[in-house]
Coordinates of C-alpha atoms in Angstrom, one line a residue:
X22 CA 132.9 89.4 97.2
X23 CA 135.7 88.1 99.8
X24 CA 134.6 88.2 103.4
X25 CA 137.5 86.9 105.7
X26 CA 136.5 87.9 109.2
X27 CA 133.8 90.1 111.1
X28 CA 134.8 92.0 114.3
X29 CA 132.3 93.4 116.7
X30 CA 133.2 96.2 119.2
X31 CA 130.9 97.7 121.8
X32 CA 131.6 101.1 123.0
X33 CA 129.9 103.8 125.4
X34 CA 130.3 107.5 123.6
X35 CA 128.8 110.1 126.1
X36 CA 126.9 112.8 124.7
X37 CA 127.9 116.7 125.1
X38 CA 124.2 117.3 126.6
X39 CA 121.6 114.9 127.5
X40 CA 118.9 114.7 124.5
X41 CA 115.1 114.4 125.3
X42 CA 112.5 113.3 123.6
X43 CA 108.8 111.9 124.7
X44 CA 110.0 108.7 125.2
X45 CA 112.7 109.5 127.8
X46 CA 116.5 111.1 127.9
X47 CA 119.6 109.9 126.1
X48 CA 123.2 110.8 127.9
X49 CA 125.7 108.6 126.2
X50 CA 125.5 106.1 122.7
X51 CA 125.7 102.7 123.7
X52 CA 127.6 101.6 120.5
X53 CA 128.0 98.7 118.3
X54 CA 130.6 98.5 115.6
X55 CA 130.6 95.9 113.2
X56 CA 134.0 95.6 110.7
X57 CA 133.7 93.5 107.4
X58 CA 137.6 91.9 106.4
X59 CA 138.4 90.6 103.4
X60 CA 140.7 91.2 100.1
X61 CA 142.9 93.3 102.1
X62 CA 140.1 96.0 103.1
X63 CA 138.1 96.6 105.9
X64 CA 134.3 97.6 105.9
X65 CA 132.7 99.4 108.6
X66 CA 129.2 99.8 110.3
X67 CA 127.4 101.6 113.3
X68 CA 124.4 100.4 115.0
X69 CA 121.5 102.6 116.0
X70 CA 120.1 100.8 118.6
X71 CA 119.6 102.5 121.8
X72 CA 120.4 100.4 125.4
X73 CA 116.6 100.3 126.3
X74 CA 113.4 99.2 124.1
X75 CA 111.6 102.6 123.4
X76 CA 112.2 103.7 120.2
X77 CA 111.5 100.2 118.8
X78 CA 112.0 96.8 120.5
X79 CA 115.9 96.3 119.9
X80 CA 118.3 97.1 122.0
X81 CA 122.1 97.2 122.0
X82 CA 122.6 94.1 123.7
X83 CA 119.8 92.1 121.7
X84 CA 121.4 93.5 118.1
X85 CA 125.2 92.2 119.6
X86 CA 123.3 88.6 120.4
X87 CA 121.5 88.5 117.1
X88 CA 124.4 89.3 115.4
X89 CA 126.6 86.7 117.5
X90 CA 123.8 84.2 117.2
X91 CA 122.1 84.3 113.9
X92 CA 123.2 86.6 111.3
X93 CA 127.3 86.4 111.6
X94 CA 126.9 82.3 111.4
X95 CA 124.7 82.8 108.3
X96 CA 127.4 84.5 106.3
X97 CA 129.3 81.3 107.0
X98 CA 126.8 79.1 105.4
X99 CA 126.0 81.2 101.9
X100 CA 127.9 82.9 99.5
X101 CA 127.8 86.6 98.7
X102 CA 128.5 88.5 95.4
X103 CA 126.7 91.6 96.2
X104 CA 125.5 93.2 99.1
X105 CA 122.2 93.4 97.9
X106 CA 121.7 89.9 98.7
X107 CA 122.1 90.3 102.2
X108 CA 118.6 91.5 103.0
X109 CA 116.9 88.4 101.3
X110 CA 119.8 86.1 103.3
X111 CA 118.5 87.4 106.6
X112 CA 114.7 87.3 105.6
X113 CA 113.8 84.0 107.7
X114 CA 115.2 85.9 110.5
X115 CA 112.0 88.3 111.5
X116 CA 112.5 92.0 112.6
X117 CA 115.8 92.6 114.2
X118 CA 116.4 95.6 111.6
X119 CA 118.8 97.2 113.5
X120 CA 120.9 94.2 113.9
X121 CA 120.7 93.2 110.0
X122 CA 121.4 96.7 109.1
X123 CA 124.7 97.2 110.6
X124 CA 126.1 94.4 109.2
X125 CA 124.9 95.0 105.8
X126 CA 126.3 98.5 106.5
X127 CA 129.8 97.2 107.2
X128 CA 129.6 94.7 103.8
X129 CA 128.2 97.6 101.6
X130 CA 131.4 99.5 102.7
X131 CA 133.5 96.8 101.9
X132 CA 132.0 96.1 98.8
X133 CA 132.5 100.2 97.9
X134 CA 136.3 99.9 98.6
X135 CA 136.8 96.5 97.2
X136 CA 135.4 98.0 93.8
X137 CA 137.3 101.0 94.1
X138 CA 134.4 103.1 94.6
X139 CA 132.8 105.8 96.9
X140 CA 129.8 104.5 99.2
X141 CA 127.5 106.9 97.8
X142 CA 128.6 105.8 94.3
X143 CA 127.9 102.3 94.9
X144 CA 124.6 102.9 96.2
X145 CA 123.3 105.3 93.3
X146 CA 124.1 108.8 95.0
X147 CA 123.7 111.6 92.5
X148 CA 124.7 114.3 94.6
X149 CA 128.2 115.8 95.7
X150 CA 126.6 117.7 98.5
X151 CA 123.3 117.0 100.6
X152 CA 121.2 119.8 102.5
X153 CA 121.1 119.2 106.5
X154 CA 119.0 120.0 109.5
X155 CA 119.2 120.0 113.0
X156 CA 117.3 118.2 115.5
X157 CA 116.5 119.8 119.0
X158 CA 115.1 117.6 121.8
X159 CA 113.2 118.8 124.6
X160 CA 115.0 121.8 126.5
X161 CA 114.3 122.7 130.2
X162 CA 112.5 125.8 129.3
X163 CA 111.0 127.4 126.5
X164 CA 113.9 130.1 126.4
X165 CA 116.6 128.0 126.3
X166 CA 114.8 126.5 123.3
X167 CA 114.7 129.8 121.5
X168 CA 117.9 130.3 122.5
X169 CA 119.6 127.1 120.8
X170 CA 117.2 127.4 117.8
X171 CA 118.6 131.0 117.3
X172 CA 122.4 129.3 117.4
X173 CA 121.3 126.9 114.6
X174 CA 119.6 129.3 112.4
X175 CA 122.9 131.4 112.4
X176 CA 124.9 127.9 111.5
X177 CA 123.0 128.0 108.5
X178 CA 120.8 124.5 109.1
X179 CA 118.4 124.2 106.2
X180 CA 115.6 122.7 108.7
X181 CA 115.1 123.3 112.3
X182 CA 113.2 120.0 114.1
X183 CA 112.0 120.1 117.5
X184 CA 110.6 117.6 119.8
X185 CA 107.5 117.8 120.8
X186 CA 104.8 115.7 123.5
X187 CA 101.7 116.5 125.4
X188 CA 102.6 120.1 127.4
X189 CA 105.4 120.5 125.3
X190 CA 103.9 121.6 122.1
X191 CA 101.7 124.8 121.5
X192 CA 104.2 127.0 123.7
X193 CA 107.4 126.0 122.1
X194 CA 106.3 126.3 118.6
X195 CA 104.6 129.4 119.1
X196 CA 107.7 131.0 120.9
X197 CA 109.8 129.9 117.7
X198 CA 107.4 131.6 115.3
X199 CA 107.0 134.7 117.3
X200 CA 110.4 134.9 117.4
X201 CA 111.6 134.1 113.9
X202 CA 108.7 134.3 111.9
X203 CA 107.3 132.0 109.4
X204 CA 110.7 132.1 107.2
X205 CA 112.7 129.3 109.1
X206 CA 111.7 126.0 107.9
X207 CA 110.4 124.3 110.9
X208 CA 109.1 120.7 111.8
X209 CA 107.7 119.1 114.8
X210 CA 108.6 115.4 115.7
X211 CA 105.9 113.7 118.2
X212 CA 107.8 110.3 118.8
X213 CA 104.1 108.7 118.9
X214 CA 103.4 110.8 121.7
X215 CA 99.5 111.5 120.7
X216 CA 96.2 109.6 120.1
X217 CA 93.2 110.7 118.2
X218 CA 91.8 111.6 121.2
X219 CA 94.1 114.7 121.0
X220 CA 92.6 115.8 117.5
X221 CA 91.9 119.3 118.7
X222 CA 95.6 119.9 120.1
X223 CA 96.8 118.2 116.8
X224 CA 94.6 120.5 114.5
X225 CA 96.0 123.7 116.7
X226 CA 99.7 123.1 115.1
X227 CA 98.4 123.9 111.8
X228 CA 98.5 127.6 112.6
X229 CA 102.2 127.2 112.9
X230 CA 103.2 126.5 109.1
X231 CA 104.9 123.7 109.6
X232 CA 106.7 121.4 106.8
X233 CA 105.4 118.5 108.5
X234 CA 104.6 116.6 111.9
X235 CA 106.5 113.5 112.6
X236 CA 104.7 110.2 113.8
X237 CA 102.4 111.9 116.3
X238 CA 100.6 108.9 116.7
X239 CA 101.3 105.2 117.8
X240 CA 104.6 103.5 116.6
X241 CA 102.9 100.8 114.9
X242 CA 99.9 102.6 113.2
X243 CA 99.0 103.9 109.7
X244 CA 95.3 103.7 110.1
X245 CA 94.6 106.4 112.7
X246 CA 97.6 108.5 110.7
X247 CA 95.4 108.1 107.5
X248 CA 92.5 109.4 109.6
X249 CA 94.5 112.3 110.8
X250 CA 96.1 113.1 107.7
X251 CA 92.7 113.4 106.0
X252 CA 91.7 116.1 108.3
X253 CA 95.2 118.1 108.2
X254 CA 96.5 120.3 105.7
X255 CA 99.8 120.3 107.4
X256 CA 101.6 116.6 106.0
X257 CA 102.4 114.1 108.4
X258 CA 105.8 112.4 108.1
X259 CA 106.0 108.5 109.2
X260 CA 108.9 107.2 111.2
X261 CA 108.4 104.6 113.5
X262 CA 105.8 103.0 111.3
X263 CA 107.9 102.4 108.2
X264 CA 110.2 99.3 108.8
X265 CA 109.9 98.1 105.0
X266 CA 109.3 98.9 101.4
X267 CA 105.8 97.0 101.9
X268 CA 104.8 99.4 105.3
X269 CA 105.9 102.2 102.9
X270 CA 103.4 101.0 100.0
X271 CA 100.5 100.3 102.4
X272 CA 100.9 103.4 104.1
X273 CA 100.9 105.7 100.9
X274 CA 98.0 103.7 99.4
X275 CA 95.8 104.7 102.3
X276 CA 97.0 108.0 102.9
X277 CA 98.7 108.2 106.0
X278 CA 101.1 110.3 105.2
X279 CA 102.5 112.6 102.6
X280 CA 106.1 112.3 103.5
X281 CA 108.4 109.2 104.6
X282 CA 111.4 109.5 106.6
X283 CA 114.0 106.8 106.1
X284 CA 116.3 105.3 108.6
X285 CA 118.8 102.7 107.3
X286 CA 118.5 100.9 111.3
X287 CA 114.9 101.1 111.3
X288 CA 114.3 99.4 107.8
X289 CA 117.3 96.8 107.7
X290 CA 119.9 98.4 105.9
X291 CA 120.8 100.4 102.7
X292 CA 119.2 98.1 100.1
X293 CA 115.6 98.4 101.8
X294 CA 116.3 101.7 102.0
X295 CA 117.1 102.2 98.4
X296 CA 113.8 100.1 97.6
X297 CA 111.9 102.8 100.0
X298 CA 113.5 105.8 98.4
X299 CA 112.7 104.4 94.6
X300 CA 109.0 103.6 95.7
X301 CA 108.5 106.8 97.2
X302 CA 110.0 108.8 94.0
X303 CA 107.5 106.8 91.7
X304 CA 104.4 108.1 94.0
X305 CA 105.8 111.5 94.3
X306 CA 106.3 111.2 98.1
X307 CA 109.6 112.9 99.1
X308 CA 112.0 111.3 101.4
X309 CA 114.8 112.4 104.0
X310 CA 117.3 110.9 106.3
X311 CA 116.3 110.8 109.9
X312 CA 118.9 110.3 112.5
X313 CA 119.4 108.4 115.8
X314 CA 122.3 110.2 117.3
X315 CA 125.0 108.8 115.3
X316 CA 128.7 108.9 115.7
X317 CA 131.0 109.5 112.8
X318 CA 130.6 106.1 111.2
X319 CA 126.5 106.1 111.4
X320 CA 126.6 109.7 110.3
X321 CA 129.1 108.9 107.2
X322 CA 126.5 106.2 106.0
X323 CA 123.6 108.3 106.5
X324 CA 125.4 111.1 104.1
X325 CA 126.2 108.4 101.4
X326 CA 122.0 107.4 101.7
X327 CA 120.8 111.3 101.6
X328 CA 122.7 111.5 98.2
X329 CA 120.3 109.4 96.4
X330 CA 118.0 111.8 94.1
X331 CA 114.9 111.8 96.0
X332 CA 116.0 113.0 99.4
X333 CA 114.7 116.3 98.6
X334 CA 114.2 117.5 102.2
X335 CA 117.4 118.3 104.4
X336 CA 118.0 115.7 107.2
X337 CA 119.0 115.4 110.4
X338 CA 122.7 114.4 109.7
X339 CA 124.1 117.5 111.4
X340 CA 127.6 118.1 112.1
X341 CA 129.7 115.8 114.6
X342 CA 130.2 118.5 117.1
X343 CA 126.4 118.5 117.4
X344 CA 126.5 115.7 119.7
X345 CA 130.1 115.1 120.7
X346 CA 133.6 116.8 122.2
X347 CA 135.1 114.3 119.7
X348 CA 134.2 111.7 117.4
X349 CA 135.4 108.2 116.3
X350 CA 136.2 109.4 112.4
X351 CA 138.7 111.2 110.8
X352 CA 137.7 114.0 109.9
X353 CA 134.8 114.9 111.8
X354 CA 131.7 116.0 110.0
X355 CA 131.5 119.5 109.4
X356 CA 129.4 121.5 107.4
X357 CA 131.3 123.0 103.9
X358 CA 128.9 125.8 104.0
X359 CA 125.8 126.8 106.1
X360 CA 123.4 124.2 105.7
X361 CA 125.6 122.0 103.8
X362 CA 128.0 118.8 104.0
X363 CA 130.0 117.4 101.3
X364 CA 129.5 113.7 99.8
X365 CA 133.0 112.0 100.2
X366 CA 134.4 110.8 97.0
X367 CA 137.6 108.2 98.4
X368 CA 136.5 104.8 98.3
X369 CA 134.1 103.4 101.2
X370 CA 132.4 105.5 103.8
X371 CA 134.7 108.3 102.9
X372 CA 136.3 108.8 106.4
X373 CA 139.4 107.5 108.6
X374 CA 138.3 105.8 112.0
X375 CA 139.9 107.7 115.2
X376 CA 141.4 104.4 116.5
X377 CA 142.7 106.0 119.7
X378 CA 139.4 107.1 120.9
X379 CA 137.8 103.8 119.8
X380 CA 140.2 102.0 121.7
X381 CA 139.7 103.9 125.0
X382 CA 135.8 103.6 124.4
X383 CA 135.5 100.0 123.6
X384 CA 134.4 97.5 126.6
X385 CA 133.7 94.1 124.7
X386 CA 135.2 92.9 121.4
X387 CA 134.6 89.4 119.6
X388 CA 136.1 88.4 116.3
X389 CA 134.6 85.6 113.8
X390 CA 136.8 84.0 111.1
X391 CA 135.1 83.1 108.0
X392 CA 136.9 81.7 105.4
X393 CA 136.5 79.9 102.8
X394 CA 132.8 79.5 101.9
X395 CA 132.2 83.2 100.5
X396 CA 132.5 84.0 96.9
X397 CA 135.5 85.7 95.7
X398 CA 133.6 87.5 92.8
X399 CA 132.4 91.0 92.9

C-alpha cells in the first residue's frame, strides 16, 4: 500500500465535566492525531494516552516521542502491503503500545479508504449496529451518581459501568440497586484499587448481581486475580493486565477472568485486538470494547472494532455528547436508537473531520515525508 507522508497533531480538548477514577481526575483530553497520506487518501488515528502515567506507563508526551524517534522512521525502511504487518514490524520496540496503536490505526484507516471499504469491513466486522453502555466516574455524592444513572437509563444505554475504589463501593452500588432493582445491567470498575487483603469486602460485592467486576487487583497481575475468581461467582474482567494475545492466553489458562475488555491502545493496535478477539471466541470468553475518553476519531475506531462477532457485551462507546460540547468529527457519534450506535458503511472510519475545531485546539504539529521506499501494491 502507498504511504507518502505522516502528520502528527497534538491538541487539548476540554471535557464537559471532570471524570474521576480510583487513580485521579481528568478535566481535558490531551490528544495526538496521526494522519497517514497516500494514494490521494488520508487515514486517521487517535492516541488514547493520558498526560500522566497512571493508567499505564505511557503519556501523551512519550507517545509523541516514540512516534517521532522510532516508529515513523521504521516506516521509511520497510515495505508494507497490509496493515496486519505493522505489529510485527514494531515488535523489536518493547511495549509503548499506545504509540504503536495510533500509527497502526491511521494506516488501517488509510488502507480501508484505498481499497474502498469501511474500516469495519476491512477488519472483519459482521454487525451493522453495536450495543453500547456508559461509564460513570466517581461522583461527589451518592445522590449525584444515582441521578446520573437514572439519566443514562432513560437514554437507553445497555450497560451501566460505575467506577469504584475503597470507601466508594458498597454504598454507591447499594444505592443503585435499591433505586433501580436488579433489572439494569450493572458492573463495577475498580482500576486496580484493591488487593487480596480486601477479599471480604470484594465478596460483599456479590450481593449486587453485577455483570462483572473489572480489574479489581494490581494492573500487572493475573495470579491474584485467579485466586480471587476461584472464590467469586461474579465474573472478573481483566483490562490493564492484558497487553497482548499471549497475556490473554495465560490469563484464560489459569482462570484469572471470565471476560476480557479489549482496548486498541492498550494492546498495541487493531491487529492485536483481532488476535485477542479470536482467541477469546475460541475459548468461549466474551469480550467488550472499553473506552479511554476518546474523541470522535478514537470513538469511530472503537465502533468498527466492536462490530466483530465476539463483542457480545455492550462497550463504553457512548455518544460524543457524553463527554464533549463539540467533537472533532462530523457528524458526531449519536445513538441511532436507545442503546445502539450504527456502524458506518462508507469507506474508512466513517466520519468527516471537524477541521475548524481541530485547528483551534492544535498546539503542536510535525510532518514526515516517506516517499518511495514503501510498496505501492495492495
